[in-house]
Amino acid sequence: MNKKLIKRNVILGVLFLLPVMFVLILSLSKDNYNTLDVVKEKVVELPENDSNIQLEGHITVLAFLGKKPLDKVIAASNLKELVYDKFKGFKKFQIVAVVTSEAHKDAEELYREIATYEDLRFWHFVYANENEIIKTYKGLKTDFELDSNLSTDNVFIIDTDLNQRGRIDDRTDNEKAKGKPIYGLNSYNCIEVAVIKNKMGSEDLRVLFTEYRQKRKGNFDSTSRRANDLNESNE
């Protein structure tokens, strides 16, 4: 057989086998799917509101925009574009922004600002008084207080059973290798695009939706890949 032909076949064979081997290695790696950590159980339910919006029974991204929602337009825009637009078609998904009762007009203006003629039916504003907002916020696991306007750039993931989700260990592989102390991720800063886009949007919410999809089908398997594509479960 011609040496050039043999060489070509060998190269083609290697090129064919490499992707297969790569997938097999990935399937056996330590990065296999793990459920998104519960960082706090049974958080406080939302105050009673005219729209009957609740956390229980939904996968919620919870925001606190307080007295001056328009001051948080950048955070809200990032949340809308990088999270809401990606998950708005998923069953039980919602974004809830808690604001004061006096901020109704500003909340409506913010809504118009970020809507840009798009469907925002899974984005809700819940109006509450100061004590109700503080009570709801203190029911979460967090390392910081609300500002003087009862707001924050950070948002929280709450599952259908009122459990706050996040990461108990948010260290990078390099930090783990160096034995750095463990630190967690209980909330996601909407101003930091890398956090809201990559950690929250591309990773943690996808993991959570995969968990619920598989539980619903009765075939939940914690060895499934963490980076499963959820496009097929957009229902």
PDB file of C-alpha atoms in Angstrom:
ATOM      1  CA  MET A   1       0.000   0.000   0.000  1.00  0.00           C
ATOM      2  CA  ASN A   2       1.215   3.492  -0.757  1.00  0.00           C
ATOM      3  CA  LYS A   3       3.019   5.007   2.246  1.00  0.00           C
ATOM      4  CA  LYS A   4       1.265   8.317   1.757  1.00  0.00           C
ATOM      5  CA  LEU A   5      -2.104   6.566   1.842  1.00  0.00           C
ATOM      6  CA  ILE A   6      -1.178   4.703   5.046  1.00  0.00           C
ATOM      7  CA  LYS A   7      -0.032   7.937   6.662  1.00  0.00           C
ATOM      8  CA  ARG A   8      -3.232   9.677   5.669  1.00  0.00           C
ATOM      9  CA  ASN A   9      -5.390   6.870   7.104  1.00  0.00           C
ATOM     10  CA  VAL A  10      -3.450   6.905  10.373  1.00  0.00           C
ATOM     11  CA  ILE A  11      -3.905  10.663  10.706  1.00  0.00           C
ATOM     12  CA  LEU A  12      -7.615  10.408   9.940  1.00  0.00           C
ATOM     13  CA  GLY A  13      -7.968   7.627  12.494  1.00  0.00           C
ATOM     14  CA  VAL A  14      -6.253   9.656  15.189  1.00  0.00           C
ATOM     15  CA  LEU A  15      -8.381  12.703  14.399  1.00  0.00           C
ATOM     16  CA  PHE A  16     -11.505  10.565  14.666  1.00  0.00           C
ATOM     17  CA  LEU A  17     -10.537   8.906  17.956  1.00  0.00           C
ATOM     18  CA  LEU A  18      -9.344  12.019  19.783  1.00  0.00           C
ATOM     19  CA  PRO A  19     -12.810  13.560  20.258  1.00  0.00           C
ATOM     20  CA  VAL A  20     -14.204  10.201  21.394  1.00  0.00           C
ATOM     21  CA  MET A  21     -11.432   9.797  23.953  1.00  0.00           C
ATOM     22  CA  PHE A  22     -11.938  13.369  25.120  1.00  0.00           C
ATOM     23  CA  VAL A  23     -15.633  12.749  25.772  1.00  0.00           C
ATOM     24  CA  LEU A  24     -14.861   9.526  27.652  1.00  0.00           C
ATOM     25  CA  ILE A  25     -12.320  11.300  29.836  1.00  0.00           C
ATOM     26  CA  LEU A  26     -14.810  14.041  30.596  1.00  0.00           C
ATOM     27  CA  SER A  27     -17.481  11.533  31.544  1.00  0.00           C
ATOM     28  CA  LEU A  28     -15.108   9.990  34.084  1.00  0.00           C
ATOM     29  CA  SER A  29     -13.654  13.226  35.406  1.00  0.00           C
ATOM     30  CA  LYS A  30     -14.264  14.793  38.795  1.00  0.00           C
ATOM     31  CA  ASP A  31     -16.229  17.581  37.171  1.00  0.00           C
ATOM     32  CA  ASN A  32     -19.279  15.369  36.866  1.00  0.00           C
ATOM     33  CA  TYR A  33     -22.568  17.016  37.706  1.00  0.00           C
ATOM     34  CA  ASN A  34     -23.291  17.831  41.310  1.00  0.00           C
ATOM     35  CA  THR A  35     -26.467  19.414  42.584  1.00  0.00           C
ATOM     36  CA  LEU A  36     -26.364  23.108  43.370  1.00  0.00           C
ATOM     37  CA  ASP A  37     -25.647  23.473  47.086  1.00  0.00           C
ATOM     38  CA  VAL A  38     -28.335  24.404  49.581  1.00  0.00           C
ATOM     39  CA  VAL A  39     -26.740  27.245  51.555  1.00  0.00           C
ATOM     40  CA  LYS A  40     -29.818  27.909  53.730  1.00  0.00           C
ATOM     41  CA  GLU A  41     -33.009  25.945  54.243  1.00  0.00           C
ATOM     42  CA  LYS A  42     -36.510  27.405  54.489  1.00  0.00           C
ATOM     43  CA  VAL A  43     -36.006  31.089  53.787  1.00  0.00           C
ATOM     44  CA  VAL A  44     -38.759  33.575  54.637  1.00  0.00           C
ATOM     45  CA  GLU A  45     -41.652  33.671  52.183  1.00  0.00           C
ATOM     46  CA  LEU A  46     -42.475  36.945  50.431  1.00  0.00           C
ATOM     47  CA  PRO A  47     -44.855  39.374  52.155  1.00  0.00           C
ATOM     48  CA  GLU A  48     -48.481  39.166  51.098  1.00  0.00           C
ATOM     49  CA  ASN A  49     -48.968  41.127  47.905  1.00  0.00           C
ATOM     50  CA  ASP A  50     -51.772  42.048  45.505  1.00  0.00           C
ATOM     51  CA  SER A  51     -50.373  39.832  42.732  1.00  0.00           C
ATOM     52  CA  ASN A  52     -50.074  36.760  45.000  1.00  0.00           C
ATOM     53  CA  ILE A  53     -46.444  36.297  43.957  1.00  0.00           C
ATOM     54  CA  GLN A  54     -44.720  33.623  46.054  1.00  0.00           C
ATOM     55  CA  LEU A  55     -41.308  31.990  46.225  1.00  0.00           C
ATOM     56  CA  GLU A  56     -42.608  28.519  47.043  1.00  0.00           C
ATOM     57  CA  GLY A  57     -43.270  26.436  43.954  1.00  0.00           C
ATOM     58  CA  HIS A  58     -40.957  28.512  41.766  1.00  0.00           C
ATOM     59  CA  ILE A  59     -37.295  28.757  40.896  1.00  0.00           C
ATOM     60  CA  THR A  60     -36.729  32.385  41.780  1.00  0.00           C
ATOM     61  CA  VAL A  61     -34.007  34.949  41.312  1.00  0.00           C
ATOM     62  CA  LEU A  62     -34.722  37.330  44.171  1.00  0.00           C
ATOM     63  CA  ALA A  63     -33.615  40.973  44.019  1.00  0.00           C
ATOM     64  CA  PHE A  64     -33.959  43.871  46.455  1.00  0.00           C
ATOM     65  CA  LEU A  65     -34.354  47.238  44.721  1.00  0.00           C
ATOM     66  CA  GLY A  66     -35.789  49.083  47.707  1.00  0.00           C
ATOM     67  CA  LYS A  67     -36.743  52.747  47.773  1.00  0.00           C
ATOM     68  CA  LYS A  68     -35.073  53.876  44.556  1.00  0.00           C
ATOM     69  CA  PRO A  69     -35.311  51.139  41.904  1.00  0.00           C
ATOM     70  CA  LEU A  70     -34.042  53.476  39.174  1.00  0.00           C
ATOM     71  CA  ASP A  71     -30.710  53.726  40.987  1.00  0.00           C
ATOM     72  CA  LYS A  72     -30.277  50.028  40.214  1.00  0.00           C
ATOM     73  CA  VAL A  73     -30.952  50.287  36.480  1.00  0.00           C
ATOM     74  CA  ILE A  74     -27.537  48.849  35.520  1.00  0.00           C
ATOM     75  CA  ALA A  75     -27.911  45.859  37.826  1.00  0.00           C
ATOM     76  CA  ALA A  76     -31.490  45.299  36.653  1.00  0.00           C
ATOM     77  CA  SER A  77     -30.480  45.560  32.975  1.00  0.00           C
ATOM     78  CA  ASN A  78     -27.676  43.041  33.428  1.00  0.00           C
ATOM     79  CA  LEU A  79     -30.064  40.699  35.231  1.00  0.00           C
ATOM     80  CA  LYS A  80     -32.611  41.008  32.470  1.00  0.00           C
ATOM     81  CA  GLU A  81     -30.185  40.527  29.579  1.00  0.00           C
ATOM     82  CA  LEU A  82     -27.896  37.876  31.055  1.00  0.00           C
ATOM     83  CA  VAL A  83     -30.338  35.824  33.145  1.00  0.00           C
ATOM     84  CA  TYR A  84     -33.988  36.586  32.402  1.00  0.00           C
ATOM     85  CA  ASP A  85     -33.615  36.437  28.616  1.00  0.00           C
ATOM     86  CA  LYS A  86     -31.864  33.068  28.901  1.00  0.00           C
ATOM     87  CA  PHE A  87     -34.323  31.345  31.231  1.00  0.00           C
ATOM     88  CA  LYS A  88     -37.669  33.094  30.683  1.00  0.00           C
ATOM     89  CA  GLY A  89     -39.095  30.086  28.844  1.00  0.00           C
ATOM     90  CA  PHE A  90     -38.362  27.582  31.598  1.00  0.00           C
ATOM     91  CA  LYS A  91     -41.220  26.240  33.654  1.00  0.00           C
ATOM     92  CA  LYS A  92     -41.535  27.768  37.159  1.00  0.00           C
ATOM     93  CA  PHE A  93     -38.809  30.370  36.561  1.00  0.00           C
ATOM     94  CA  GLN A  94     -39.348  33.916  37.779  1.00  0.00           C
ATOM     95  CA  ILE A  95     -37.446  37.031  38.785  1.00  0.00           C
ATOM     96  CA  VAL A  96     -38.865  38.887  41.775  1.00  0.00           C
ATOM     97  CA  ALA A  97     -37.729  42.396  42.692  1.00  0.00           C
ATOM     98  CA  VAL A  98     -38.768  43.628  46.134  1.00  0.00           C
ATOM     99  CA  VAL A  99     -39.363  47.377  46.383  1.00  0.00           C
ATOM    100  CA  THR A 100     -41.030  49.720  48.865  1.00  0.00           C
ATOM    101  CA  SER A 101     -44.667  50.634  48.444  1.00  0.00           C
ATOM    102  CA  GLU A 102     -43.703  54.267  47.819  1.00  0.00           C
ATOM    103  CA  ALA A 103     -41.488  53.279  44.879  1.00  0.00           C
ATOM    104  CA  HIS A 104     -44.357  52.142  42.680  1.00  0.00           C
ATOM    105  CA  LYS A 105     -43.864  54.853  40.060  1.00  0.00           C
ATOM    106  CA  ASP A 106     -40.092  54.345  39.853  1.00  0.00           C
ATOM    107  CA  ALA A 107     -40.575  50.568  39.598  1.00  0.00           C
ATOM    108  CA  GLU A 108     -42.923  51.006  36.645  1.00  0.00           C
ATOM    109  CA  GLU A 109     -40.413  53.311  34.956  1.00  0.00           C
ATOM    110  CA  LEU A 110     -37.625  50.795  35.521  1.00  0.00           C
ATOM    111  CA  TYR A 111     -39.857  48.089  34.074  1.00  0.00           C
ATOM    112  CA  ARG A 112     -40.346  50.146  30.907  1.00  0.00           C
ATOM    113  CA  GLU A 113     -36.617  50.864  30.788  1.00  0.00           C
ATOM    114  CA  ILE A 114     -35.579  47.212  30.718  1.00  0.00           C
ATOM    115  CA  ALA A 115     -38.544  45.793  28.821  1.00  0.00           C
ATOM    116  CA  THR A 116     -37.707  47.369  25.436  1.00  0.00           C
ATOM    117  CA  TYR A 117     -40.904  45.954  23.925  1.00  0.00           C
ATOM    118  CA  GLU A 118     -40.087  42.439  25.146  1.00  0.00           C
ATOM    119  CA  ASP A 119     -42.119  39.954  27.171  1.00  0.00           C
ATOM    120  CA  LEU A 120     -41.421  40.452  30.885  1.00  0.00           C
ATOM    121  CA  ARG A 121     -44.337  38.463  32.292  1.00  0.00           C
ATOM    122  CA  PHE A 122     -41.987  36.369  34.464  1.00  0.00           C
ATOM    123  CA  TRP A 123     -40.444  39.483  36.030  1.00  0.00           C
ATOM    124  CA  HIS A 124     -42.442  40.649  39.054  1.00  0.00           C
ATOM    125  CA  PHE A 125     -42.263  43.584  41.435  1.00  0.00           C
ATOM    126  CA  VAL A 126     -43.422  42.912  44.976  1.00  0.00           C
ATOM    127  CA  TYR A 127     -44.272  45.980  47.048  1.00  0.00           C
ATOM    128  CA  ALA A 128     -43.697  45.865  50.793  1.00  0.00           C
ATOM    129  CA  ASN A 129     -43.064  48.110  53.755  1.00  0.00           C
ATOM    130  CA  GLU A 130     -39.651  48.560  55.340  1.00  0.00           C
ATOM    131  CA  ASN A 131     -40.147  45.999  58.098  1.00  0.00           C
ATOM    132  CA  GLU A 132     -41.379  43.355  55.652  1.00  0.00           C
ATOM    133  CA  ILE A 133     -38.406  43.909  53.367  1.00  0.00           C
ATOM    134  CA  ILE A 134     -35.911  43.648  56.229  1.00  0.00           C
ATOM    135  CA  LYS A 135     -37.616  40.496  57.533  1.00  0.00           C
ATOM    136  CA  THR A 136     -37.474  38.845  54.098  1.00  0.00           C
ATOM    137  CA  TYR A 137     -33.839  39.828  53.644  1.00  0.00           C
ATOM    138  CA  LYS A 138     -32.760  38.637  57.083  1.00  0.00           C
ATOM    139  CA  GLY A 139     -34.223  35.243  56.249  1.00  0.00           C
ATOM    140  CA  LEU A 140     -31.453  34.786  53.695  1.00  0.00           C
ATOM    141  CA  LYS A 141     -27.844  33.782  54.191  1.00  0.00           C
ATOM    142  CA  THR A 142     -25.731  36.793  53.328  1.00  0.00           C
ATOM    143  CA  ASP A 143     -22.561  38.531  54.464  1.00  0.00           C
ATOM    144  CA  PHE A 144     -23.732  42.107  53.997  1.00  0.00           C
ATOM    145  CA  GLU A 145     -26.599  44.429  54.877  1.00  0.00           C
ATOM    146  CA  LEU A 146     -29.018  46.260  52.617  1.00  0.00           C
ATOM    147  CA  ASP A 147     -28.003  49.856  51.934  1.00  0.00           C
ATOM    148  CA  SER A 148     -29.854  52.907  53.227  1.00  0.00           C
ATOM    149  CA  ASN A 149     -32.379  52.550  50.379  1.00  0.00           C
ATOM    150  CA  LEU A 150     -33.108  48.914  51.326  1.00  0.00           C
ATOM    151  CA  SER A 151     -31.422  47.720  48.145  1.00  0.00           C
ATOM    152  CA  THR A 152     -28.418  45.734  46.937  1.00  0.00           C
ATOM    153  CA  ASP A 153     -26.772  44.798  43.630  1.00  0.00           C
ATOM    154  CA  ASN A 154     -26.724  41.165  44.746  1.00  0.00           C
ATOM    155  CA  VAL A 155     -29.452  38.663  43.908  1.00  0.00           C
ATOM    156  CA  PHE A 156     -30.293  35.263  45.392  1.00  0.00           C
ATOM    157  CA  ILE A 157     -31.422  31.915  43.980  1.00  0.00           C
ATOM    158  CA  ILE A 158     -34.377  30.337  45.801  1.00  0.00           C
ATOM    159  CA  ASP A 159     -35.678  26.902  44.832  1.00  0.00           C
ATOM    160  CA  THR A 160     -39.250  25.606  44.824  1.00  0.00           C
ATOM    161  CA  ASP A 161     -38.961  24.373  48.419  1.00  0.00           C
ATOM    162  CA  LEU A 162     -37.854  27.758  49.811  1.00  0.00           C
ATOM    163  CA  ASN A 163     -34.200  26.738  50.005  1.00  0.00           C
ATOM    164  CA  GLN A 164     -31.509  29.246  49.137  1.00  0.00           C
ATOM    165  CA  ARG A 165     -29.067  27.806  46.606  1.00  0.00           C
ATOM    166  CA  GLY A 166     -25.456  28.704  45.867  1.00  0.00           C
ATOM    167  CA  ARG A 167     -21.953  27.352  46.350  1.00  0.00           C
ATOM    168  CA  ILE A 168     -20.571  26.188  49.669  1.00  0.00           C
ATOM    169  CA  ASP A 169     -17.098  26.087  48.110  1.00  0.00           C
ATOM    170  CA  ASP A 170     -16.497  28.676  45.392  1.00  0.00           C
ATOM    171  CA  ARG A 171     -12.734  28.283  45.210  1.00  0.00           C
ATOM    172  CA  THR A 172     -11.037  27.881  41.845  1.00  0.00           C
ATOM    173  CA  ASP A 173      -9.102  24.693  41.099  1.00  0.00           C
ATOM    174  CA  ASN A 174      -5.902  26.653  41.563  1.00  0.00           C
ATOM    175  CA  GLU A 175      -7.022  27.903  44.972  1.00  0.00           C
ATOM    176  CA  LYS A 176      -7.957  24.374  46.014  1.00  0.00           C
ATOM    177  CA  ALA A 177      -4.573  23.068  44.903  1.00  0.00           C
ATOM    178  CA  LYS A 178      -2.878  25.732  47.017  1.00  0.00           C
ATOM    179  CA  GLY A 179      -5.009  24.836  50.023  1.00  0.00           C
ATOM    180  CA  LYS A 180      -6.697  28.231  50.243  1.00  0.00           C
ATOM    181  CA  PRO A 181      -9.448  28.550  52.890  1.00  0.00           C
ATOM    182  CA  ILE A 182     -12.962  27.627  51.742  1.00  0.00           C
ATOM    183  CA  TYR A 183     -15.302  30.471  50.882  1.00  0.00           C
ATOM    184  CA  GLY A 184     -18.823  30.260  49.512  1.00  0.00           C
ATOM    185  CA  LEU A 185     -21.090  32.062  47.089  1.00  0.00           C
ATOM    186  CA  ASN A 186     -24.483  32.862  48.594  1.00  0.00           C
ATOM    187  CA  SER A 187     -25.505  35.640  46.197  1.00  0.00           C
ATOM    188  CA  TYR A 188     -24.570  36.993  42.779  1.00  0.00           C
ATOM    189  CA  ASN A 189     -23.496  40.565  42.068  1.00  0.00           C
ATOM    190  CA  CYS A 190     -25.334  41.905  39.019  1.00  0.00           C
ATOM    191  CA  ILE A 191     -22.747  44.613  38.429  1.00  0.00           C
ATOM    192  CA  GLU A 192     -20.011  42.004  37.964  1.00  0.00           C
ATOM    193  CA  VAL A 193     -20.864  40.692  34.505  1.00  0.00           C
ATOM    194  CA  ALA A 194     -18.575  37.662  34.788  1.00  0.00           C
ATOM    195  CA  VAL A 195     -20.369  36.544  37.964  1.00  0.00           C
ATOM    196  CA  ILE A 196     -23.922  37.033  36.723  1.00  0.00           C
ATOM    197  CA  LYS A 197     -23.231  35.687  33.240  1.00  0.00           C
ATOM    198  CA  ASN A 198     -20.870  32.809  33.896  1.00  0.00           C
ATOM    199  CA  LYS A 199     -21.314  31.602  37.462  1.00  0.00           C
ATOM    200  CA  MET A 200     -25.032  32.251  37.758  1.00  0.00           C
ATOM    201  CA  GLY A 201     -26.341  32.032  34.206  1.00  0.00           C
ATOM    202  CA  SER A 202     -24.064  29.537  32.493  1.00  0.00           C
ATOM    203  CA  GLU A 203     -23.460  27.343  35.524  1.00  0.00           C
ATOM    204  CA  ASP A 204     -25.606  27.446  38.647  1.00  0.00           C
ATOM    205  CA  LEU A 205     -29.092  28.027  37.255  1.00  0.00           C
ATOM    206  CA  ARG A 206     -28.472  25.461  34.529  1.00  0.00           C
ATOM    207  CA  VAL A 207     -27.429  22.939  37.149  1.00  0.00           C
ATOM    208  CA  LEU A 208     -30.562  23.660  39.158  1.00  0.00           C
ATOM    209  CA  PHE A 209     -32.864  23.297  36.156  1.00  0.00           C
ATOM    210  CA  THR A 210     -31.137  20.034  35.226  1.00  0.00           C
ATOM    211  CA  GLU A 211     -31.739  18.759  38.752  1.00  0.00           C
ATOM    212  CA  TYR A 212     -35.447  19.590  38.611  1.00  0.00           C
ATOM    213  CA  ARG A 213     -35.891  18.210  35.130  1.00  0.00           C
ATOM    214  CA  GLN A 214     -34.336  14.880  36.077  1.00  0.00           C
ATOM    215  CA  LYS A 215     -36.245  14.658  39.344  1.00  0.00           C
ATOM    216  CA  ARG A 216     -39.455  15.322  37.465  1.00  0.00           C
ATOM    217  CA  LYS A 217     -38.686  12.458  35.105  1.00  0.00           C
ATOM    218  CA  GLY A 218     -37.733  10.193  37.997  1.00  0.00           C
ATOM    219  CA  ASN A 219     -34.233   9.558  36.708  1.00  0.00           C
ATOM    220  CA  PHE A 220     -32.103  12.031  38.639  1.00  0.00           C
ATOM    221  CA  ASP A 221     -28.464  10.990  38.409  1.00  0.00           C
ATOM    222  CA  SER A 222     -25.827  12.988  40.250  1.00  0.00           C
ATOM    223  CA  THR A 223     -23.156  11.666  37.880  1.00  0.00           C
ATOM    224  CA  SER A 224     -24.642  13.575  34.958  1.00  0.00           C
ATOM    225  CA  ARG A 225     -22.465  16.265  33.468  1.00  0.00           C
ATOM    226  CA  ARG A 226     -22.585  19.625  35.261  1.00  0.00           C
ATOM    227  CA  ALA A 227     -22.577  21.491  31.949  1.00  0.00           C
ATOM    228  CA  ASN A 228     -25.583  19.696  30.450  1.00  0.00           C
ATOM    229  CA  ASP A 229     -27.255  21.718  27.728  1.00  0.00           C
ATOM    230  CA  LEU A 230     -30.765  22.601  28.856  1.00  0.00           C
ATOM    231  CA  ASN A 231     -32.080  23.816  25.529  1.00  0.00           C
ATOM    232  CA  GLU A 232     -34.158  20.667  25.182  1.00  0.00           C
ATOM    233  CA  SER A 233     -35.867  21.297  28.515  1.00  0.00           C
ATOM    234  CA  ASN A 234     -37.071  24.767  27.630  1.00  0.00           C
ATOM    235  CA  GLU A 235     -40.637  24.079  28.565  1.00  0.00           C
TER     236      GLU A 235
END
